[in-house]
């Protein structure tokens, strides 16, 4: 995929130590300029490890071993030294995390923490840094930024802290923003505010966005493309409408059907996926990792299916042996049954 | 819904003192639950929804009498339990049970599942023989969809969903009539969440339970509730049958909440009204004067800042606390 902002090829992350496990297994994807890719999956599926590996946060942990290529801005980030990588972190790629309270230093004023990023990535005068920090706080919708800049994190509400985190991420106008469950700790109406803000800033800054979430509602709201992960592997990837309308993997279809959405008629049983996701440190099932929970499993499923297109849409890939007819009819029916 | 309701909450109030300052003096009061009234009929599921700080968990704790209300009246099965002393609450515990949010924190990690459930069974009848008790535990586990082998395990050997099943089994062990479930599926993954919701509904139908179901997730609430109550900063602002509520909320806050749920449909924004509220939820230490929602309400008028609307009956028997309920304005072409 040429012209992509970031191109990740065959990313594999192994956890060694007491229990060996492959946390991320041969994951490849690209994100274009201004594009939003959502990585979705349940706890332990490897979505956070994938995101942290892109920005190099897992590199210094001796328990992790990484392989693969991450092409960004004409370079392979996997081959960069620590100093070079630090230049990319924050300036080229920025990241925001789930819990804004633990990612802000409680002892430093908000303004100083944002200013620090500016100082690290450019040589500005202190007056200039303060002016730019106020400007950033205003952009992320913090009221009275001139006075709030001198507040400590505990004086901010949860939503405002996440706004401050976003301001910090934007400080160096990154071309790619990685957001790991940015609204999970927030209330619904605050979540709506933050998602609206992220969407707006993405356009203003022309950023690419990788957003990690477990909530398919958020995916539908913000994504251009979606990658579904299960047990460390990408099981389905495609454009958001294609994936929601015609899910090709039984896991994706099951997830979509099991959401107790507010638009659904009350009273009937929710379709659920039986069993629980595998614990990777206890070994992954042979072949397709979803096999023990799948209602459509075939003998063939003991061999790992390739990630390939089932239909004519060559951008919509899935990792499932089922025939395209079964996928298009049965899986669609599963989902429509849930909506009816 | 005839006869006496199983639960009657009347003008219930619970404030918490906040201590602070260097002499530990009183700094203020959290208005956790403020003048809340509603009934729950036997066999009904009432869903309570609201955001953090709205008082929904405190209300739950008042109803199961883990905390004592300051004012108002709480009746269970026609009996006043508002200020019943802790000593004499035991018989009540057999009738009212709470299911907690966090299945990791609500089970004793040092006990086996058989001990956890056994302790609950003893509360019902301590004279049961050992053999009968084992059989009863196995039956309980089976009822919540767990194999009898789970009896010998400890909580850490269980997944989140399995732990929540044990939490439900423990609540059922005493044979309760009312279950108060406080965010029972919030800590679970979507695919597991569906299982637990189905289980709760099955059990309710099978055992004729009355359920007060508390959640911040309007999707979950819709799936389980007969009626929905919305709370904001300690007040009940709307109470309505579920179908009517989801079809047309009357309170502007309800409308904003419904609009804020991310819908799993990429084209949802084409058909629904997008409302992004301004600002944050005010502190429950100092709730705004007048209508508590007026500082963020897109339709607020002068009256809203001055006087607080009471929960009052609208056409169709629905309750709403708003000077300008939505349906009326809708018809005038807004």
XYZ file of C-alpha atoms in Angstrom:
674
model
C 0.000 0.000 0.000
C 1.913 3.008 -1.216
C 0.954 6.469 -0.063
C -0.008 5.135 3.345
C 0.852 7.203 6.380
C 1.890 4.184 8.356
C 2.318 0.661 7.052
C 2.670 -2.163 9.550
C 3.833 -5.494 8.168
C 3.861 -8.830 9.952
C 4.032 -7.355 13.427
C 4.575 -10.140 15.947
C 4.992 -9.615 19.670
C 6.116 -12.475 21.857
C 6.020 -12.500 25.611
C 8.758 -14.606 27.100
C 9.486 -15.487 30.685
C 7.469 -17.872 32.857
C 4.804 -18.474 30.257
C 5.591 -17.953 26.613
C 2.824 -16.450 24.570
C 2.418 -14.815 21.205
C 0.404 -11.710 22.086
C 0.286 -10.309 18.571
C 0.635 -12.742 15.702
C 1.587 -11.574 12.230
C -0.594 -8.466 12.119
C -0.385 -6.219 9.042
C -2.332 -3.057 8.282
C -1.908 0.426 6.918
C -3.505 3.748 7.750
C -3.738 6.555 5.210
C -3.560 10.313 5.793
C -6.734 11.537 7.443
C -8.024 7.999 7.788
C -9.498 6.473 10.948
C -8.735 2.828 11.634
C -10.409 1.255 14.636
C -8.939 -1.824 16.242
C -11.687 -3.664 18.074
C -11.732 -6.779 20.224
C -12.276 -8.053 23.744
C -9.879 -7.998 26.677
C -6.654 -9.818 25.975
C -7.032 -9.846 22.196
C -3.801 -7.925 21.669
C -5.208 -4.584 20.549
C -3.384 -2.501 23.139
C -0.091 -4.363 22.697
C -0.346 -3.718 18.956
C -0.825 0.006 19.515
C 1.921 0.309 22.092
C 4.313 -1.604 19.836
C 3.763 0.836 16.979
C 4.956 3.756 19.052
C 7.749 1.682 20.585
C 6.456 1.502 24.156
C 6.988 -2.244 24.391
C 10.540 -2.095 23.082
C 12.344 -1.595 26.308
C 10.522 -4.291 28.212
C 12.880 -7.277 28.246
C 9.968 -9.706 28.385
C 8.733 -8.656 24.961
C 10.344 -9.581 21.691
C 9.121 -7.878 18.550
C 9.473 -8.633 14.869
C 8.039 -7.182 11.685
C 8.247 -3.800 9.986
C 6.617 -0.468 10.800
C 7.039 1.985 7.929
C 6.343 5.571 8.884
C 7.552 8.709 7.194
C 9.955 6.758 4.949
C 11.627 4.864 7.768
C 11.213 1.509 9.463
C 10.557 2.361 13.106
C 11.634 -1.121 14.182
C 15.176 -0.332 13.037
C 15.477 3.083 14.667
C 17.660 3.647 17.699
C 16.204 4.915 20.952
C 17.099 8.588 20.264
C 15.707 8.607 16.750
C 12.549 6.873 17.931
C 12.058 9.502 20.617
C 12.007 12.168 17.913
C 9.131 10.311 16.244
C 7.239 9.794 19.504
C 5.221 12.863 20.238
C 6.152 14.735 17.083
C 5.211 12.309 14.311
C 3.078 9.884 16.271
C 1.306 10.787 19.489
C -0.705 8.587 21.782
C -3.513 9.099 24.276
C -4.458 6.539 26.885
C -7.536 5.228 28.589
C -7.074 6.676 32.035
C -6.217 10.368 31.971
C -5.607 10.480 35.718
C -2.751 7.995 35.659
C -1.191 9.501 32.543
C -0.929 13.008 33.980
C 1.605 13.817 36.673
C -0.449 14.873 39.712
C 2.382 17.056 41.067
C 2.797 19.296 38.028
C 0.504 21.976 36.685
C -1.362 21.129 33.474
C 0.378 23.922 31.578
C 3.833 22.737 32.514
C 3.072 19.202 31.358
C 1.906 20.367 27.948
C 4.747 22.883 27.708
C 7.244 20.113 28.354
C 6.265 18.408 25.106
C 6.786 21.685 23.234
C 10.184 22.200 24.864
C 11.329 18.683 24.011
C 10.411 18.937 20.356
C 11.411 22.488 19.551
C 13.208 25.439 21.026
C 10.645 28.037 21.966
C 10.824 30.881 24.417
C 8.782 30.420 27.576
C 6.317 33.149 26.573
C 5.806 31.459 23.248
C 5.278 28.087 24.926
C 2.669 29.575 27.254
C 0.858 31.228 24.365
C 0.827 27.984 22.381
C -0.310 25.965 25.421
C -3.264 28.290 25.995
C -4.076 28.010 22.326
C -4.008 24.187 22.564
C -6.224 24.161 25.645
C -8.680 26.412 23.850
C -8.712 24.091 20.832
C -9.636 21.104 22.974
C -12.491 23.051 24.528
C -11.240 23.875 28.010
C -13.091 26.956 29.291
C -10.954 29.905 30.516
C -7.644 28.374 29.351
C -5.749 31.467 30.581
C -6.472 30.523 34.181
C -6.945 26.761 33.884
C -3.402 26.429 32.489
C -2.109 26.835 36.067
C -4.402 24.187 37.548
C -3.259 20.804 38.782
C -4.776 17.626 37.312
C -6.948 17.000 40.387
C -8.727 20.291 39.728
C -9.883 18.947 36.364
C -12.867 16.636 35.835
C -12.380 13.313 34.032
C -13.505 14.754 30.719
C -11.253 17.803 31.094
C -8.257 15.631 31.904
C -8.814 13.665 28.741
C -9.032 16.986 26.878
C -5.724 18.015 28.447
C -4.194 14.714 27.345
C -5.405 15.384 23.829
C -3.908 18.888 23.953
C -0.604 17.338 24.964
C -0.798 14.827 22.118
C -1.527 17.600 19.630
C 1.280 19.862 20.864
C 3.653 18.943 18.048
C 0.979 18.558 15.361
C 1.500 14.816 14.879
C 0.502 13.214 11.600
C -0.721 10.083 13.378
C -2.662 9.881 16.632
C -3.078 6.585 18.467
C -5.931 6.611 20.984
C -6.225 3.617 23.290
C -9.775 3.401 24.694
C -9.822 7.205 25.089
C -13.400 7.352 26.376
C -13.806 4.118 28.328
C -13.348 5.787 31.706
C -15.822 8.569 30.890
C -19.578 9.014 31.196
C -21.725 8.658 28.096
C -22.418 12.344 27.548
C -18.741 13.179 28.169
C -17.749 10.374 25.812
C -19.902 11.983 23.152
C -18.106 15.316 23.712
C -14.658 13.738 23.454
C -15.492 11.714 20.331
C -16.903 14.827 18.680
C -13.716 16.691 19.611
C -11.424 13.964 18.267
C -13.358 13.888 14.986
C -13.050 17.647 14.609
C -9.352 17.779 15.474
C -8.606 14.927 13.099
C -9.913 17.117 10.280
C -8.272 20.334 11.558
C -4.877 18.694 11.882
C -5.273 16.304 8.930
C -4.150 13.447 11.137
C -4.442 9.729 10.646
C -6.045 8.057 13.650
C -5.742 4.582 15.111
C -8.454 4.197 17.736
C -8.594 1.168 19.976
C -11.877 0.239 21.563
C -14.031 -2.655 22.680
C -17.199 -0.736 21.814
C -18.611 -1.395 18.357
C -20.877 1.626 18.762
C -17.836 3.912 18.888
C -16.377 2.108 15.886
C -19.536 2.761 13.875
C -19.457 6.400 14.892
C -15.886 7.255 13.976
C -14.138 4.613 11.835
C -13.358 4.568 8.140
C -11.909 1.088 8.383
C -12.039 -1.555 11.113
C -9.724 -4.341 12.181
C -11.209 -7.023 14.427
C -8.716 -8.885 16.579
C -9.179 -12.187 18.337
C -6.523 -13.982 20.386
C -3.710 -11.848 18.973
C -4.643 -12.216 15.334
C -6.459 -10.021 12.887
C -9.581 -12.039 12.037
C -11.282 -9.461 9.856
C -10.412 -6.088 8.352
C -12.394 -3.896 6.006
C -14.285 -0.673 5.399
C -16.666 0.131 8.242
C -19.893 -0.222 6.250
C -18.822 -3.477 4.587
C -17.822 -4.942 7.923
C -21.009 -3.923 9.751
C -23.352 -4.830 6.892
C -21.741 -8.076 5.778
C -19.468 -9.423 8.503
C -17.445 -12.305 7.095
C -16.082 -13.854 10.283
C -18.410 -15.636 12.745
C -16.714 -13.782 15.604
C -17.455 -10.369 14.104
C -21.026 -11.406 13.338
C -21.450 -12.756 16.872
C -20.069 -9.598 18.453
C -22.368 -7.391 16.396
C -25.383 -9.518 17.251
C -24.681 -9.589 20.979
C -24.799 -5.834 21.613
C -27.862 -4.895 23.645
C -28.470 -1.809 21.544
C -31.064 0.740 22.405
C -32.677 0.386 19.005
C -33.399 -3.271 19.591
C -36.761 -4.636 20.575
C -36.923 -5.610 24.188
C -37.831 -8.975 25.530
C -36.071 -11.455 23.308
C -32.870 -13.251 24.185
C -29.612 -11.699 23.140
C -27.578 -13.888 20.831
C -24.368 -14.624 22.688
C -21.058 -16.269 21.895
C -20.623 -19.361 24.046
C -17.445 -19.942 25.995
C -14.713 -17.434 26.725
C -11.734 -16.091 24.761
C -8.596 -18.223 25.148
C -5.956 -17.116 27.644
C -2.891 -16.816 25.445
C -0.394 -17.783 28.123
C -2.202 -21.114 28.440
C -1.723 -21.829 24.766
C -3.799 -20.908 21.760
C -6.117 -23.511 20.206
C -4.656 -25.194 17.095
C -5.726 -23.635 13.819
C -8.436 -20.999 14.058
C -8.385 -19.664 17.626
C -12.149 -19.101 17.518
C -12.853 -22.788 16.753
C -13.996 -23.844 20.269
C -16.619 -21.069 20.349
C -17.736 -21.214 16.728
C -21.157 -22.562 15.705
C -20.081 -23.071 12.121
C -16.802 -24.936 12.637
C -15.645 -27.419 9.989
C -12.943 -30.102 10.091
C -10.755 -27.751 8.093
C -10.713 -25.236 10.953
C -7.937 -27.155 12.717
C -5.646 -25.524 10.166
C -5.126 -21.794 10.442
C -7.105 -20.056 7.691
C -5.296 -17.338 5.701
C -6.369 -13.708 5.815
C -7.977 -13.227 2.410
C -10.895 -11.641 0.604
C -14.056 -13.771 0.476
C -15.954 -11.716 -2.034
C -15.237 -9.188 -4.721
C -14.278 -6.473 -2.241
C -10.504 -6.888 -2.168
C -10.144 -4.551 0.821
C -12.396 -6.670 3.015
C -10.300 -9.541 4.348
C -11.133 -12.255 6.829
C -9.547 -15.283 8.384
C -12.228 -17.968 8.044
C -12.617 -21.151 5.996
C -16.383 -20.864 5.514
C -17.554 -20.531 1.910
C -18.513 -17.033 0.756
C -22.147 -18.172 0.384
C -22.370 -19.276 3.996
C -20.748 -16.070 5.157
C -23.055 -13.859 3.167
C -26.248 -15.683 4.028
C -25.850 -17.302 7.426
C -23.843 -14.598 9.126
C -26.033 -11.885 7.730
C -29.105 -13.711 8.954
C -27.571 -13.996 12.412
C -27.219 -10.272 12.507
C -30.581 -9.443 10.981
C -32.210 -11.891 13.387
C -30.778 -9.809 16.161
C -32.069 -6.591 14.669
C -35.558 -7.831 13.815
C -49.445 -3.865 38.700
C -52.176 -4.096 41.258
C -52.071 -4.413 45.017
C -49.246 -3.200 47.218
C -45.957 -2.643 45.459
C -43.050 -4.788 46.666
C -40.843 -1.754 47.111
C -42.020 1.748 47.881
C -39.530 4.594 47.990
C -40.989 7.881 49.208
C -39.107 11.197 49.264
C -35.922 9.316 50.109
C -32.857 11.409 50.937
C -29.265 10.503 51.644
C -26.522 13.116 52.074
C -22.929 12.319 52.868
C -20.810 14.732 54.872
C -17.475 15.591 53.330
C -14.801 16.205 55.895
C -11.768 18.250 55.109
C -9.743 21.206 56.190
C -7.008 20.901 58.757
C -9.235 20.355 61.752
C -11.338 17.798 59.926
C -14.343 20.066 60.010
C -17.312 19.530 57.786
C -16.753 21.034 54.344
C -20.016 20.240 52.751
C -22.511 17.607 51.852
C -22.773 15.365 48.830
C -26.394 15.394 47.768
C -26.302 11.742 46.724
C -29.993 10.942 46.728
C -32.409 13.830 47.055
C -36.158 13.444 47.395
C -36.535 10.340 45.238
C -39.878 8.519 45.083
C -41.034 5.491 43.108
C -42.723 2.115 43.480
C -41.634 -1.241 42.140
C -44.341 -3.830 41.567
C -43.785 -7.484 42.327
C -42.209 -9.296 39.353
C -41.248 -6.052 37.644
C -37.819 -4.928 36.463
C -37.058 -1.277 37.034
C -33.996 0.034 35.217
C -32.212 2.988 36.792
C -29.845 4.918 34.572
C -27.580 7.891 35.076
C -23.970 9.043 34.948
C -21.360 9.022 37.680
C -22.401 10.978 40.735
C -26.109 10.796 39.958
C -26.778 8.771 43.087
C -27.879 5.519 41.500
C -25.495 3.351 43.519
C -26.322 5.146 46.772
C -29.988 4.574 46.056
C -29.269 0.862 45.537
C -27.399 0.732 48.811
C -30.284 2.432 50.604
C -32.793 -0.044 49.205
C -30.790 -3.069 50.376
C -30.178 -1.111 53.601
C -26.408 -1.200 53.427
C -26.725 2.466 54.323
C -29.482 4.142 56.283
C -31.454 6.883 54.523
C -31.521 10.321 56.203
C -35.103 11.161 55.424
C -38.101 9.794 53.636
C -39.572 6.365 53.770
C -38.548 2.990 52.419
C -41.079 0.174 52.456
C -40.534 -3.440 51.546
C -43.633 -5.573 51.146
C -45.675 -3.048 53.057
C -43.243 -2.880 55.954
C -41.307 0.240 56.895
C -37.580 -0.603 56.841
C -36.199 2.930 56.596
C -34.543 3.037 59.979
C -34.575 -0.607 60.997
C -31.508 -1.221 63.163
C -28.686 -3.277 61.675
C -29.253 -6.133 64.160
C -32.716 -6.848 62.914
C -31.830 -6.592 59.222
C -30.875 -10.280 58.898
C -34.346 -11.569 58.001
C -34.474 -8.827 55.398
C -31.236 -9.999 53.805
C -32.985 -13.242 52.911
C -35.506 -11.278 50.906
C -33.331 -8.604 49.309
C -30.000 -9.361 47.656
C -27.445 -7.208 45.893
C -25.367 -8.189 42.858
C -22.200 -6.144 42.608
C -20.431 -4.588 39.661
C -16.959 -5.944 40.120
C -16.856 -9.733 40.169
C -13.158 -9.508 41.031
C -13.648 -7.559 44.237
C -16.890 -9.026 45.523
C -15.778 -12.636 46.067
C -13.397 -13.565 48.873
C -10.231 -14.736 47.077
C -9.248 -17.132 49.877
C -12.470 -19.116 49.880
C -13.552 -21.891 47.569
C -16.753 -21.391 45.615
C -18.413 -24.055 47.791
C -17.570 -22.024 50.907
C -18.801 -18.777 49.363
C -22.128 -20.295 48.369
C -22.325 -22.403 51.531
C -22.131 -19.306 53.714
C -25.066 -17.815 51.843
C -27.043 -21.044 52.191
C -26.435 -21.054 55.939
C -28.071 -17.670 56.114
C -31.241 -19.285 54.839
C -31.141 -22.411 56.949
C -28.120 -23.448 58.985
C -29.543 -26.819 59.967
C -29.077 -28.440 56.546
C -26.920 -31.568 56.536
C -23.552 -31.583 54.808
C -24.654 -33.847 51.992
C -27.785 -31.818 51.324
C -25.724 -28.675 51.336
C -23.337 -30.017 48.672
C -26.306 -31.031 46.539
C -27.845 -27.586 46.981
C -24.604 -25.874 45.963
C -24.376 -28.050 42.851
C -27.978 -27.181 42.025
C -27.248 -23.462 42.437
C -24.212 -23.682 40.181
C -26.193 -25.536 37.573
C -28.921 -22.930 37.708
C -26.419 -20.203 36.770
C -24.850 -22.371 34.072
C -21.718 -23.618 35.826
C -20.614 -27.257 36.149
C -20.572 -28.713 39.707
C -16.776 -29.054 39.461
C -16.545 -25.288 40.002
C -17.397 -25.928 43.622
C -13.780 -26.706 44.496
C -12.246 -23.769 42.669
C -11.237 -20.393 44.013
C -12.319 -17.084 42.454
C -8.947 -16.452 40.797
C -9.366 -19.600 38.707
C -12.536 -18.162 37.171
C -13.045 -15.717 34.318
C -14.966 -12.473 34.866
C -18.178 -13.923 33.453
C -17.892 -17.048 35.590
C -17.315 -14.962 38.700
C -20.380 -12.898 37.968
C -22.340 -16.164 37.676
C -21.085 -17.136 41.127
C -22.145 -13.685 42.387
C -25.621 -14.334 40.996
C -25.722 -17.831 42.491
C -24.794 -16.372 45.865
C -27.616 -13.849 45.610
C -30.064 -16.624 44.702
C -28.895 -18.932 47.482
C -31.076 -17.316 50.122
C -34.177 -17.417 47.942
C -34.687 -13.651 47.652
C -37.754 -11.854 46.319
C -35.933 -8.691 45.279
C -32.583 -8.454 43.506
C -30.792 -5.134 43.244
C -28.151 -5.428 40.521
C -25.645 -2.564 40.510
C -23.910 -2.420 37.110
C -23.712 -6.230 36.966
C -22.324 -6.425 33.433
C -20.205 -3.260 33.155
C -16.943 -5.068 33.868
C -17.576 -7.790 31.296
C -16.742 -8.142 27.608
C -19.610 -7.758 25.142
C -19.895 -11.436 24.219
C -19.947 -12.463 27.893
C -22.272 -9.607 28.846
C -24.994 -11.006 26.581
C -24.801 -14.369 28.389
C -25.184 -12.805 31.822
C -28.110 -10.620 30.714
C -29.870 -13.683 29.283
C -29.226 -15.585 32.497
C -30.680 -12.780 34.635
C -33.798 -12.633 32.492
C -34.283 -16.405 32.582
C -33.909 -16.506 36.336
C -36.325 -13.673 36.776
C -38.982 -15.410 34.695
C -38.353 -18.763 36.390
C -38.316 -17.526 39.971
C -40.679 -14.585 39.663
C -38.028 -12.177 40.972
C -38.406 -8.449 41.220
C -35.316 -6.662 39.944
C -33.912 -3.161 40.278
C -31.279 -2.988 37.598
C -28.772 -0.157 37.723
C -26.571 0.727 34.772
C -25.072 3.626 32.885
C -25.706 1.745 29.644
C -29.070 2.564 28.105
C -28.741 -0.365 25.704
C -28.463 -2.843 28.558
C -31.283 -1.105 30.434
C -33.599 -1.386 27.463
C -32.937 -5.062 27.150
C -33.954 -5.903 30.707
C -36.358 -3.233 31.979
C -40.114 -2.878 32.118
C -39.800 0.704 33.331
C -36.885 3.112 33.191
C -35.926 5.758 35.723
C -33.355 8.424 34.877
C -31.320 10.075 37.606
C -29.327 13.287 37.470
C -27.400 14.719 40.434
C -29.404 12.885 43.071
C -32.813 13.533 41.550
C -35.096 11.222 39.658
C -35.854 13.298 36.550
C -37.934 10.877 34.528
C -39.784 7.620 35.081
C -41.579 5.888 32.233
C -42.495 2.514 30.738
C -39.453 1.366 28.731
C -41.052 1.357 25.285
C -42.465 4.857 25.681
C -39.216 6.134 27.122
C -37.092 4.901 24.235
C -39.632 6.029 21.640
C -39.913 9.570 23.019
C -38.082 10.722 26.147
C -39.692 13.681 27.884
C -36.751 15.111 29.824
C -34.014 16.936 27.860
C -31.385 15.024 29.842
C -32.943 11.694 28.842
C -32.892 12.850 25.244
C -29.216 13.792 25.475
C -28.356 10.466 27.114
C -30.134 8.524 24.392
C -28.415 10.552 21.723
C -25.010 9.951 23.278
C -25.103 6.151 23.096
C -22.765 5.091 20.329
C -24.919 2.999 17.994
C -23.410 -0.006 16.233
C -24.551 1.282 12.869
C -22.290 3.437 10.685
C -25.304 5.315 9.322
C -27.012 5.951 12.639
C -26.157 9.663 12.519
C -28.331 10.063 9.435
C -31.512 9.225 11.256
C -31.068 10.502 14.762
C -30.745 13.823 16.442
C -27.192 14.597 17.535
C -26.983 16.340 20.887
C -23.637 17.202 22.407
C -24.102 18.614 25.895
C -21.996 21.572 26.966
C -19.747 21.408 29.980
C -19.368 18.853 32.730
C -21.728 17.405 35.298
C -21.758 19.898 38.210
C -20.402 18.712 41.543
C -22.951 16.913 43.725
C -21.437 18.931 46.592
C -23.144 22.026 45.268
C -25.888 21.130 42.815
C -27.137 24.111 40.767
C -30.107 26.080 42.043
C -33.346 25.649 40.207
C -33.477 22.712 37.842
C -30.230 20.824 38.414
C -29.852 20.235 34.688
C -30.406 23.852 33.612
C -26.664 24.618 33.353
C -26.284 22.106 30.536
C -29.776 21.976 29.111
C -30.042 23.064 25.467
C -33.626 24.256 26.041
C -33.200 26.025 29.400
C -35.241 29.182 29.988
C -35.233 31.802 32.729
C -37.730 29.871 34.843
C -35.414 26.832 34.972
C -32.695 28.668 36.867
C -35.132 30.066 39.381
C -37.395 27.225 40.402
C -36.852 23.513 40.595
C -39.435 21.423 38.737
C -41.101 18.642 40.715
C -41.573 15.157 39.338
C -45.103 15.391 38.002
C -47.479 13.312 35.960
C -47.801 14.051 32.260
C -50.340 12.870 29.739
C -50.237 9.072 29.561
C -49.238 8.746 33.193
C -45.545 9.331 32.635
C -43.510 11.149 35.221
C -41.029 13.902 34.442
C -39.363 16.679 36.393
C -39.125 19.454 33.824
C -40.841 22.806 33.312
C -40.834 22.280 29.556
C -41.090 18.545 28.833
C -40.064 17.623 25.317
C -43.141 16.077 23.732
C -45.122 19.305 24.133
C -42.456 21.380 22.435
C -42.038 18.756 19.722
C -45.639 19.257 18.629
C -45.111 22.983 18.250
C -42.609 22.192 15.552
C -39.178 22.393 17.133
